[in-house]
XYZ file of N, CA and C in Angstrom:
798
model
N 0.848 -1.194 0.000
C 0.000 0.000 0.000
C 0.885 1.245 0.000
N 0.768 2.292 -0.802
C 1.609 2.980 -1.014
C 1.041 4.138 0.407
N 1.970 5.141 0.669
C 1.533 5.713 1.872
C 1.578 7.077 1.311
N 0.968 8.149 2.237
C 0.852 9.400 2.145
C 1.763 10.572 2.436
N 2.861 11.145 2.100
C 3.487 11.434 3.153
C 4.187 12.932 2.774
N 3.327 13.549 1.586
C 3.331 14.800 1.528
C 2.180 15.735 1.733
N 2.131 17.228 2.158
C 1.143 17.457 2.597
C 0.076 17.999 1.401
N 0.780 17.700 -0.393
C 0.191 18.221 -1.100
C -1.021 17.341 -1.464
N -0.489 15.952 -1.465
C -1.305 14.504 -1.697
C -2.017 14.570 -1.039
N -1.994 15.434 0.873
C -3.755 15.597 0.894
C -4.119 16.529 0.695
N -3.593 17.641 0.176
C -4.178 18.593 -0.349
C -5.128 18.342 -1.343
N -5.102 17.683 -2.108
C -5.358 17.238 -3.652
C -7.092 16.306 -2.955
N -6.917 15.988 -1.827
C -8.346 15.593 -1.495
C -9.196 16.342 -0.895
N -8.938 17.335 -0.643
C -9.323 18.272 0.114
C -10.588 19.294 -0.773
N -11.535 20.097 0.124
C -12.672 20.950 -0.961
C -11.893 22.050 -1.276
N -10.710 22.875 -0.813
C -9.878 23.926 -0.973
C -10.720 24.731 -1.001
N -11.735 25.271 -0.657
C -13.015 26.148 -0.399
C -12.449 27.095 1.260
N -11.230 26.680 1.985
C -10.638 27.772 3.317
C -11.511 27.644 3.792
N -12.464 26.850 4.226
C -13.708 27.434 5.063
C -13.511 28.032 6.450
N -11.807 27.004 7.003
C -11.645 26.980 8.667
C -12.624 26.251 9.342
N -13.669 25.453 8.940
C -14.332 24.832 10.264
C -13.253 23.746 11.354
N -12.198 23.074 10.639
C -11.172 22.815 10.671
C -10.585 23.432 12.081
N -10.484 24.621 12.221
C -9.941 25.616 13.067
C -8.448 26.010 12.276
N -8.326 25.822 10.966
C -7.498 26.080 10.116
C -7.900 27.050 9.431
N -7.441 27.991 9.200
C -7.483 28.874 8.004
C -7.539 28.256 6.712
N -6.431 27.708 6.164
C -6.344 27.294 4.714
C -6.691 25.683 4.900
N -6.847 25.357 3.588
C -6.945 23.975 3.328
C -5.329 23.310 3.306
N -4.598 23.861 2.569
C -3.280 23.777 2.255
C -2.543 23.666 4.046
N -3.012 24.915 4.814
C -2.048 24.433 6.222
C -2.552 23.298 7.070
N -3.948 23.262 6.494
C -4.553 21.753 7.410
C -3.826 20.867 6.892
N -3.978 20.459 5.452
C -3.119 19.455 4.847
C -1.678 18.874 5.711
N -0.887 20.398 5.539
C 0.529 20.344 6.503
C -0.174 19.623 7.942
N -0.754 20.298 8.243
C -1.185 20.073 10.012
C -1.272 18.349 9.920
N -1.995 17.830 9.108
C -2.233 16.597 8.834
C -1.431 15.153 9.118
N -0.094 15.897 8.031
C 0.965 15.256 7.998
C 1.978 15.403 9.441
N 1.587 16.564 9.791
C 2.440 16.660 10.729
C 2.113 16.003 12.097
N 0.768 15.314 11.949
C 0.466 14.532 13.080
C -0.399 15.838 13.890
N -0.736 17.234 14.094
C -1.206 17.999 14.497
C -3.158 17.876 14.286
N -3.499 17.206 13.282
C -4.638 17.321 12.550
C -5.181 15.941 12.796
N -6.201 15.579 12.306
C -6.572 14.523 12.094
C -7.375 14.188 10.307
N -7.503 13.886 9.682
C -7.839 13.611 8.482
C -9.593 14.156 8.405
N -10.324 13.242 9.692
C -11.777 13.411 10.098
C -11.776 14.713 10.343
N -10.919 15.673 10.665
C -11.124 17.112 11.063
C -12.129 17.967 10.216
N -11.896 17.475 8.824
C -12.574 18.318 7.786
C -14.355 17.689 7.462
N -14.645 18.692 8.192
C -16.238 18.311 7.661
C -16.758 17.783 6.291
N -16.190 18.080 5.019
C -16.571 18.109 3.776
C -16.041 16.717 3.507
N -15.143 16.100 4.271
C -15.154 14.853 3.425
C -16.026 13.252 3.936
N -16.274 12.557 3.257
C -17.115 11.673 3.291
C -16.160 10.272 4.372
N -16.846 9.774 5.913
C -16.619 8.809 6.792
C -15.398 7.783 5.527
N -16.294 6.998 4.313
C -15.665 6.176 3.873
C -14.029 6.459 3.253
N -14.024 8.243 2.604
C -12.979 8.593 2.364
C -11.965 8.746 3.300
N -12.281 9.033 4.640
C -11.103 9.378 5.730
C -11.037 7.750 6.041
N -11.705 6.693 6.040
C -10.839 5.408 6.709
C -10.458 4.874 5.451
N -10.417 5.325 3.886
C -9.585 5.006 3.514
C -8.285 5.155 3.296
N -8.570 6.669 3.108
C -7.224 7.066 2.741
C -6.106 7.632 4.491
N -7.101 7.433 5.594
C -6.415 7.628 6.946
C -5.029 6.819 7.147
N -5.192 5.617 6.469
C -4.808 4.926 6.811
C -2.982 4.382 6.005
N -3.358 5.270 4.869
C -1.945 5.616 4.042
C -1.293 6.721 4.345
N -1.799 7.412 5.115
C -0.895 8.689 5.349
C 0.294 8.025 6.818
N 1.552 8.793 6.194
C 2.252 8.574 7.011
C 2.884 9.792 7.715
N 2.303 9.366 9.326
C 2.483 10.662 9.826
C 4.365 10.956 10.260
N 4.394 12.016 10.571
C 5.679 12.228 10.826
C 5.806 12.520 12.744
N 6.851 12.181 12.960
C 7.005 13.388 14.713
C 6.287 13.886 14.896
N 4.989 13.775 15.695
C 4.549 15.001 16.007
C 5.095 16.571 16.099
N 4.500 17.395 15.654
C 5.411 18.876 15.750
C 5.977 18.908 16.792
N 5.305 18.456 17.801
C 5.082 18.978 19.383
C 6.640 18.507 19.660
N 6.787 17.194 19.544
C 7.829 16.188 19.669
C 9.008 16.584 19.280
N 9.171 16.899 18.107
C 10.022 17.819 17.068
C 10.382 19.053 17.947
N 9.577 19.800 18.051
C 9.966 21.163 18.920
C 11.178 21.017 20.555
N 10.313 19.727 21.413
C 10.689 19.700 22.162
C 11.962 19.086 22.231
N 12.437 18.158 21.214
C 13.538 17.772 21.177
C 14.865 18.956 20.731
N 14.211 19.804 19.756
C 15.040 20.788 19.624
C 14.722 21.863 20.764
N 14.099 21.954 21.206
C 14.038 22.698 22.430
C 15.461 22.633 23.081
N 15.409 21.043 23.855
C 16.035 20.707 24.642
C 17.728 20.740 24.531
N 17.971 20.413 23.066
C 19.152 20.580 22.139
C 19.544 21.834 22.135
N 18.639 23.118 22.347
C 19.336 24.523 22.232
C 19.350 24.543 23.930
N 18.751 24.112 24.743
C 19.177 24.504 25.735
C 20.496 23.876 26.895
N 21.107 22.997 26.153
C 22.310 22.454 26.003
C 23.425 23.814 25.756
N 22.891 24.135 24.645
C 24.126 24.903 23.769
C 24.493 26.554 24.535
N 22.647 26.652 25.183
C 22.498 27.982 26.023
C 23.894 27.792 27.143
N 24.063 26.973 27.726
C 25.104 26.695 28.646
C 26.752 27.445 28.338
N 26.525 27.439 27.312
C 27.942 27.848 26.648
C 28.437 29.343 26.112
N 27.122 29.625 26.440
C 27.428 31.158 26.034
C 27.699 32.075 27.094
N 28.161 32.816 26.677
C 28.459 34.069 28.243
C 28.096 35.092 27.958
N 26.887 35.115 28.501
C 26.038 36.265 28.649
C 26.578 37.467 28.801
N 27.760 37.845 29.856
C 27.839 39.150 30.020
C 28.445 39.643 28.374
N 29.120 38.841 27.618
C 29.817 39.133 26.476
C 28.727 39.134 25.806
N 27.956 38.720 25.637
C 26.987 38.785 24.236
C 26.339 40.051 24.452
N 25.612 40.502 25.663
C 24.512 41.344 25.314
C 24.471 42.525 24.480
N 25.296 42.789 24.153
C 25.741 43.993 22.963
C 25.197 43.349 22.000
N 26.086 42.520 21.532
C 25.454 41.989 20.125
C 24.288 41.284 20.218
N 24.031 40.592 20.765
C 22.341 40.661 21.394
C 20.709 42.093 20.967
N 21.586 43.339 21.217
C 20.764 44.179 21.486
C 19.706 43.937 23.038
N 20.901 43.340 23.607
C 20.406 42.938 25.115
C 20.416 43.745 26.281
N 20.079 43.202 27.129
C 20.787 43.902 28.666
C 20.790 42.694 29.966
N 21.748 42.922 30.876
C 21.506 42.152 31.891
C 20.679 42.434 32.869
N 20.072 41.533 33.126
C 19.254 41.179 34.373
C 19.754 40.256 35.485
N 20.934 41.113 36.409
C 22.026 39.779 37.383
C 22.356 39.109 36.633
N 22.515 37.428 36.585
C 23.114 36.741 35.822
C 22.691 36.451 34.135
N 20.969 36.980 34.276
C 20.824 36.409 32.884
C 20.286 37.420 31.978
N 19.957 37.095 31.032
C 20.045 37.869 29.632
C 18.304 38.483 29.660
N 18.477 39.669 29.341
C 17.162 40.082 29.315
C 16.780 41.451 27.700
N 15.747 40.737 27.074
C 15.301 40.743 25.263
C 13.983 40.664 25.493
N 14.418 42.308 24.833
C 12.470 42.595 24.347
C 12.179 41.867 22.872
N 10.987 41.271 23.115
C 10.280 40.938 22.237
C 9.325 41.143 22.084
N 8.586 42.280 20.692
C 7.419 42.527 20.483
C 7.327 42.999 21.818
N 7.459 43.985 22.045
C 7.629 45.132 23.164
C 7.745 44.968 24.820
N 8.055 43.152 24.653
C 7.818 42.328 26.290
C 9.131 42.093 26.509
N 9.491 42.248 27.840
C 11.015 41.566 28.260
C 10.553 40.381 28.539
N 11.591 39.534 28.151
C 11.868 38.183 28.308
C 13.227 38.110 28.751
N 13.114 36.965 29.875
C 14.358 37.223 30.538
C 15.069 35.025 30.675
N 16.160 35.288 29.778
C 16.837 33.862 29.363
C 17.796 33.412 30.751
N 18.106 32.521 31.605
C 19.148 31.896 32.518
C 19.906 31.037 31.362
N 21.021 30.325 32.454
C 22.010 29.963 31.662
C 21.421 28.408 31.733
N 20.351 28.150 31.935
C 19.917 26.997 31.453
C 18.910 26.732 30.314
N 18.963 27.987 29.975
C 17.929 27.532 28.791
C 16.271 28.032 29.071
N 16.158 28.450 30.257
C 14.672 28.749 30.776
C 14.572 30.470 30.233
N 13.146 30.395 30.008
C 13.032 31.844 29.758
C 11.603 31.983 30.554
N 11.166 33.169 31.176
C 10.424 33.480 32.406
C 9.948 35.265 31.861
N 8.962 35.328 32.226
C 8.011 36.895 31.787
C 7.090 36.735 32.182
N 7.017 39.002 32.317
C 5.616 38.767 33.044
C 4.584 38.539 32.608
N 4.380 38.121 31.105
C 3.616 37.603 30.107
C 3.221 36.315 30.017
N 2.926 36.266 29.401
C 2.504 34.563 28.774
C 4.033 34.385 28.162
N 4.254 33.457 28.936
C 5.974 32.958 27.488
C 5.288 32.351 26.031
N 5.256 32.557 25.415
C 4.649 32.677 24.204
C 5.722 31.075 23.131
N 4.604 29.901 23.141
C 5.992 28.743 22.947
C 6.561 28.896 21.751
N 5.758 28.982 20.487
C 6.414 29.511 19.416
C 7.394 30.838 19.316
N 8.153 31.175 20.671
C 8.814 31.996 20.376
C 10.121 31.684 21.302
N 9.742 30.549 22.171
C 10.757 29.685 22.888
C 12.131 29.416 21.799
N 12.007 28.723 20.807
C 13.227 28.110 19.870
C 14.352 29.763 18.848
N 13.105 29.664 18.967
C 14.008 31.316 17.985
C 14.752 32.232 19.132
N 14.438 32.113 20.025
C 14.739 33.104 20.717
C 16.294 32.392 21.525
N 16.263 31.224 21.672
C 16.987 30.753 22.171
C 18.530 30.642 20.965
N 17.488 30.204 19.419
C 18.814 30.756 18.570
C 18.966 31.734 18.672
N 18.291 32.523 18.737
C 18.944 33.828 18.483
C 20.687 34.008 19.788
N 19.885 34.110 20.587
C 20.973 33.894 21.568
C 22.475 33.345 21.406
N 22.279 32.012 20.787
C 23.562 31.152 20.250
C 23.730 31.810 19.133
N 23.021 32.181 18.395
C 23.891 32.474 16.863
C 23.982 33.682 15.903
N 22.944 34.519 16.813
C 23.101 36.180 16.446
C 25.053 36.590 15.996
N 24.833 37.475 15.012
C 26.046 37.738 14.937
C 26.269 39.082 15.676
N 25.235 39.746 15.619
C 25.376 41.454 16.640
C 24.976 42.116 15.188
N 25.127 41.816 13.915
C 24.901 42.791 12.789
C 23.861 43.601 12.950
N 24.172 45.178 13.105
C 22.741 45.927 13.048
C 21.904 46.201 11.338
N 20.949 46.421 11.808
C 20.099 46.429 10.659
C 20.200 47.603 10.239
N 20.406 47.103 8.473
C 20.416 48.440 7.430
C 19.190 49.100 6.973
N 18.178 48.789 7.407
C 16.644 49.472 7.237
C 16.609 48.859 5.475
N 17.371 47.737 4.820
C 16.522 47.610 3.497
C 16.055 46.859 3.613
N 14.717 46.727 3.153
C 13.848 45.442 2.894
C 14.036 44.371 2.168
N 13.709 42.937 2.141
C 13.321 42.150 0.750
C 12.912 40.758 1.545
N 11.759 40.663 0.235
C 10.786 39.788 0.762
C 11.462 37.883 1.077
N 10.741 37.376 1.763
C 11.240 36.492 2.593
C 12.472 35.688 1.462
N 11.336 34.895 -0.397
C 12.226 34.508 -1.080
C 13.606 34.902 -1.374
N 14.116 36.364 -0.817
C 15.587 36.804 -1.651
C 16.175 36.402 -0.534
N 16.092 36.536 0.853
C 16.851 35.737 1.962
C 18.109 34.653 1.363
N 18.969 34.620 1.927
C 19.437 33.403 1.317
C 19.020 32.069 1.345
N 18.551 31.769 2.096
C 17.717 30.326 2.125
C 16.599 30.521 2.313
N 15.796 31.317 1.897
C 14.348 31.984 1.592
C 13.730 30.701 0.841
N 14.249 30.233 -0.150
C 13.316 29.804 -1.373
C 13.320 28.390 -0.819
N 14.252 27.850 0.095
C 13.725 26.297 0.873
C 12.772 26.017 1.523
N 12.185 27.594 2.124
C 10.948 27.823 3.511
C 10.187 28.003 2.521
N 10.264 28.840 1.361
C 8.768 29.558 0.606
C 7.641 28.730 0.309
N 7.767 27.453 -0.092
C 6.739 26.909 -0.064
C 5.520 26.826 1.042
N 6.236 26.567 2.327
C 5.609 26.760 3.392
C 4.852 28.727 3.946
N 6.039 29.226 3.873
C 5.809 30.412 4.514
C 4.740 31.318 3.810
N 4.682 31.038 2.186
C 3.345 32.295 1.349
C 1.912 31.724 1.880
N 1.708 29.907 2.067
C 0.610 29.640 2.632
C 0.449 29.163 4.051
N 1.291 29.966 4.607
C 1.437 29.670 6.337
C 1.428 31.023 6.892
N 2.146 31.668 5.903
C 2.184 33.084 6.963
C 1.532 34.419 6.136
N 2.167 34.940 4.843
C 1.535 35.518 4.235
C -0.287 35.415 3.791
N -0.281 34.341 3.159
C -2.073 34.294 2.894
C -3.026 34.965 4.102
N -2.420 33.686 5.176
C -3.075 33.886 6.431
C -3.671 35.030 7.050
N -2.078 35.789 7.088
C -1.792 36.829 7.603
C -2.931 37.825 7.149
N -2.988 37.890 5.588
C -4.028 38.814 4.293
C -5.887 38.377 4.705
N -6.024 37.179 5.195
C -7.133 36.655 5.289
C -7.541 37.481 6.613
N -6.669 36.914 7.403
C -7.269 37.853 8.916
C -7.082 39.943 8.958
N -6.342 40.367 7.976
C -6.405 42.085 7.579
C -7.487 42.032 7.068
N -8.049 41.625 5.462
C -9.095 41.582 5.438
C -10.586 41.618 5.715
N -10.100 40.824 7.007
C -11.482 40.483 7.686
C -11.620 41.216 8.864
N -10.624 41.689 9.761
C -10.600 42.201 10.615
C -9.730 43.647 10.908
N -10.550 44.983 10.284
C -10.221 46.148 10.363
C -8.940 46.400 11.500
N -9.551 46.312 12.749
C -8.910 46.574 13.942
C -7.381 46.158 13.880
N -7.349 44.755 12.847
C -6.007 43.825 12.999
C -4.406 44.827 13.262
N -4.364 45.745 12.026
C -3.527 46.633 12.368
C -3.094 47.426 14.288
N -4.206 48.240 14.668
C -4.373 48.595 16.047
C -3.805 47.529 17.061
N -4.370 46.641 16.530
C -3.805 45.620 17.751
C -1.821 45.378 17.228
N -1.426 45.331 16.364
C -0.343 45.200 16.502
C 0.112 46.507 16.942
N 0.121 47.121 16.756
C 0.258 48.681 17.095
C 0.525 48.721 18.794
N -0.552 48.485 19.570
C -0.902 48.516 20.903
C -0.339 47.440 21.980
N -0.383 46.115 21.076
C -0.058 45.288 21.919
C 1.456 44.824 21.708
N 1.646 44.543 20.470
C 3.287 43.844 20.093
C 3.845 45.136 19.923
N 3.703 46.533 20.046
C 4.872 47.775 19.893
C 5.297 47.767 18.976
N 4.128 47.805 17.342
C 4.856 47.977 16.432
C 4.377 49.729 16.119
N 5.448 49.681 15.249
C 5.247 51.294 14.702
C 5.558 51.398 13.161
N 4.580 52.561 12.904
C 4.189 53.076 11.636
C 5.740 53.240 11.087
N 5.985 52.666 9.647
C 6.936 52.438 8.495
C 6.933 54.046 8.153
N 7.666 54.408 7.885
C 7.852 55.258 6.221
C 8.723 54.464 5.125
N 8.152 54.010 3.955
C 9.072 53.113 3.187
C 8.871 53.897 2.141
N 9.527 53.821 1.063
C 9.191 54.009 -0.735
C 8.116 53.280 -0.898
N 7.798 51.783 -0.956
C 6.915 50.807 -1.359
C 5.274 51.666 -1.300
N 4.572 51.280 -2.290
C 3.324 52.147 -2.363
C 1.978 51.032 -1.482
N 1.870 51.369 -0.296
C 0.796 51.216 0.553
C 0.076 51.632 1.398
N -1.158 51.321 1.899
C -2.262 51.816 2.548
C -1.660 51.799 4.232
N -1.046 50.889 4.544
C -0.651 50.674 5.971
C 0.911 49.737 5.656
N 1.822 50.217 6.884
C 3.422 49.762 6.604
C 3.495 49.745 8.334
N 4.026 48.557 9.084
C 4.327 48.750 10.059
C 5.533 47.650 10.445
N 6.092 47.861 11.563
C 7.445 47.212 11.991
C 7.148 46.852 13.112
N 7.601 45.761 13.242
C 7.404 44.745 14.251
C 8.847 44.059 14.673
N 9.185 44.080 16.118
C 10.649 43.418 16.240
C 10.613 42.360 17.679
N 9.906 41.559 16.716
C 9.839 40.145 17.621
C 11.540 39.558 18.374
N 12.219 39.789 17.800
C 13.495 39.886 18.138
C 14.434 41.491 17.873
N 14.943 42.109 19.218
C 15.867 43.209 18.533
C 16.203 43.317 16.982
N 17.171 42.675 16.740
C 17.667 42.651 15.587
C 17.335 41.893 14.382
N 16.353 41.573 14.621
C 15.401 40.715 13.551
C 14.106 41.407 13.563
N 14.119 42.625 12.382
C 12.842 43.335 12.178
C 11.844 42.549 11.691
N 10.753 42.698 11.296
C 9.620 42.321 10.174
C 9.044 43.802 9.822
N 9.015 44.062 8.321
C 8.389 45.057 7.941
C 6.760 44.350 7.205
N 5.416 44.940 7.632
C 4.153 44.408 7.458
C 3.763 45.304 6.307
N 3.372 45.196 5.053
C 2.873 45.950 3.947
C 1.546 45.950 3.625
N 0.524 46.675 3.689
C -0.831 45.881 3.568
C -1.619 46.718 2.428
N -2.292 46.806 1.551
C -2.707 47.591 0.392
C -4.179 47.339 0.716
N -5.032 47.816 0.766
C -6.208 47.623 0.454
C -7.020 47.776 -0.658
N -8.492 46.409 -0.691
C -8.737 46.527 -1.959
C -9.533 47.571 -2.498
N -9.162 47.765 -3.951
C -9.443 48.796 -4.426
C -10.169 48.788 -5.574
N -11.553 49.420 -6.287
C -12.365 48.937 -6.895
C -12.247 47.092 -7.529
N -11.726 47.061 -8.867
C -11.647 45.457 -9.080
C -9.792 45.169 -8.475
N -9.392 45.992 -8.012
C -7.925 45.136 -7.413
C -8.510 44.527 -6.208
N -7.544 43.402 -6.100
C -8.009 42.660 -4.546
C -7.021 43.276 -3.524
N -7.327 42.858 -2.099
C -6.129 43.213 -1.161
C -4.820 42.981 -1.553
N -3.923 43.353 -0.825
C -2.174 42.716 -0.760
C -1.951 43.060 0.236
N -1.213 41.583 0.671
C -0.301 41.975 2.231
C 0.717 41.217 1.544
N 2.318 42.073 1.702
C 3.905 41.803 2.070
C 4.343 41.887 3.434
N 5.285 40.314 3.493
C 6.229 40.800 4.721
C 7.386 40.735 4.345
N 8.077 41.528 4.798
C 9.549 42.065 4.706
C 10.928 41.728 5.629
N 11.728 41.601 5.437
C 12.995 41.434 6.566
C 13.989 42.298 6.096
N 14.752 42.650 6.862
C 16.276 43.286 6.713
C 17.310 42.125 6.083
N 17.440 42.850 5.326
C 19.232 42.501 4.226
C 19.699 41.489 5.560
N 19.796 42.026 6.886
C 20.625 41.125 7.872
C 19.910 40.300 8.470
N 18.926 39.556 8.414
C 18.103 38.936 8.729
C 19.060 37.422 9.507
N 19.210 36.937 8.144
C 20.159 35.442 8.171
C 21.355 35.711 8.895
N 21.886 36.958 9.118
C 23.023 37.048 10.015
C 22.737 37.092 11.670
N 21.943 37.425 11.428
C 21.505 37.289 13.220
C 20.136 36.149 13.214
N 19.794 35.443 12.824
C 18.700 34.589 13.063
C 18.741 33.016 11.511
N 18.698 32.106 12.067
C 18.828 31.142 10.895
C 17.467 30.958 10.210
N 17.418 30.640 9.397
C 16.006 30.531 8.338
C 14.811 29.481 9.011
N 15.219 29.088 9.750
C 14.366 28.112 10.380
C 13.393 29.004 11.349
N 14.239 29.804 11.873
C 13.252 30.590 13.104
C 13.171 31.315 12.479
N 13.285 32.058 11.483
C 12.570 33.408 10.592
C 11.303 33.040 10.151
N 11.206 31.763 9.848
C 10.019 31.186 9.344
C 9.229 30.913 10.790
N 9.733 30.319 11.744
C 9.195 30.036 12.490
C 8.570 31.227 13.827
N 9.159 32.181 13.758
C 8.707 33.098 14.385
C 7.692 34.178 13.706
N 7.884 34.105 12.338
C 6.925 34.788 11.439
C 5.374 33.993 11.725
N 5.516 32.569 11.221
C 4.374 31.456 11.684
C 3.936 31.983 12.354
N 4.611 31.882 13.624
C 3.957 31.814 15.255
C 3.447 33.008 15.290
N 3.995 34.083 14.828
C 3.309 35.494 15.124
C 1.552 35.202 14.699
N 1.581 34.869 13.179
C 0.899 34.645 11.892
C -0.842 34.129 12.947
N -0.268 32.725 13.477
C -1.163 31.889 14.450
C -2.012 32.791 15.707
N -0.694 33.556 16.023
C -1.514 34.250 17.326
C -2.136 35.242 16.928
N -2.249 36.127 15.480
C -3.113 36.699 15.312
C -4.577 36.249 15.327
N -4.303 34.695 14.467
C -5.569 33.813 14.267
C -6.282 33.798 15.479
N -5.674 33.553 16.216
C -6.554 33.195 17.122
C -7.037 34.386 18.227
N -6.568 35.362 18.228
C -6.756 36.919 18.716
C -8.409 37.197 17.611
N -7.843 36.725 16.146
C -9.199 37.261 15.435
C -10.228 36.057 15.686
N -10.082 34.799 15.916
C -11.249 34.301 16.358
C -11.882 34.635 18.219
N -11.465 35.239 18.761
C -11.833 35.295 19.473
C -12.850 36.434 20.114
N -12.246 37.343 18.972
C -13.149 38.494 18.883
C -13.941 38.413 17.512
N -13.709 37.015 16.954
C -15.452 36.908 16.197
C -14.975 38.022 14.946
């Protein structure tokens, strides 16, 4: 029996109609969710009992995400051991807090020990656990040159892109769209602030989930027969202070907690 084990093959069964009853936005990230062991096949209302125990049963799931995360979790907080805080926080864009490292993110201090724990007066936010911890190990200190370019010109941009236009971008456009306010709330809550760029748009804002790892947000609104556009942006130095894995992955995670900020206010 041949098995399932890309997330396009269930894409391809799928109504691709986005409905979200799912609690997914796209059809395409359920698909992923699927494979990734996060989902279940039965999740999707539209498909028929006989189709999910057939084809349930060829998909081959992978690690759970969860599993995946925590193992690399645990692996960076190994490596946290090795760094010396008082030397980094410069290139950090840090400061100390007594022994340990203390990084605003999205306008919250978060404060790292030399074991790997990170503690705030916030919600520790888990999708922001792994990036943050690279960042730590592998920031180079490069400050940012204020130029933009979109995620593909990155240097290892075009390995994530498949994932990131229907994980983070679409998403991202679906919930502006739908929810006026969306802007305000980044504004108010994550401490972003109004862009001045060249690029021709309705709303431009900056967001610095990590010091030295900007995100520039582009959003156009639609305009008689044009549809919306949302761009996200990074600094030229992106890959020098953060590896492509958590650029993607902290973009995601942002992406998610909007989702669920806009379902909650309906």
């Amino acid at each position: 029996m041949s098995q399932l084990n890309n997330p396009l093959e269930i894409y391809k069964l799928l109504p691709k109609i986005n409905c979200g009853q799912c609690q997914v936005l796209t059809c395409l990230a359920f698909a992923t969710a699927v494979i990734q062991g996060q989902k279940s096949l039965g999740d999707c209302p539209h498909l028929e009992n006989n189709v999910v125990e057939r084809i349930d049963v060829k998909i081959k799931k992978r690690v759970p995400y969860e599993q995946q995360l925590e193992q690399l979790l645990q692996q960076l907080k190994k490596e946290i051991a090795t760094i010396d805080f008082y030397s980094s926080a410069e290139r950090l864009g840090a400061s100390l807090s007594g022994e340990k490292l203390k990084i605003k993110c999205l306008g919250k201090d978060f404060i790292v020990d030399s074991n790997g724990s990170i503690t705030s007066d916030c919600h520790v936010i888990p999708w922001l656990m792994i990036p943050l911890l690279d960042y730590v190990i592998s920031c180079s200190g490069k400050n940012v040159t204020g130029q933009w370019v979109p995620f593909r010109e990155l240097k290892n941009g075009m390995t994530w892109i498949p994932l990131f236009e229907p994980l983070c971008e679409k998403p991202f456009k679906q919930i502006a769209d739908t929810h006026t306010d969306l802007f305000e709330i980044i504004l108010h809550v994550f401490a972003g602030k109004p862009a001045t760029i060249s690029y021709s748009s309705d709303i431009s804002l900056v967001l610095h989930p990590l010091p030295k790892v900007p995100i520039l947000i582009c959003y156009c609104k639609p305009e008689d027969e044009l549809e919306s556009k949302l761009n996200i942006f990074f600094d030229t130095t992106a890959e020098e202070n953060l590896n492509i894995r958590s650029i993607f992955g902290i973009t995601a995670g942002l992406v998610r907690m909007l989702e669920k900020i806009s379902l909650r206010h309906g």
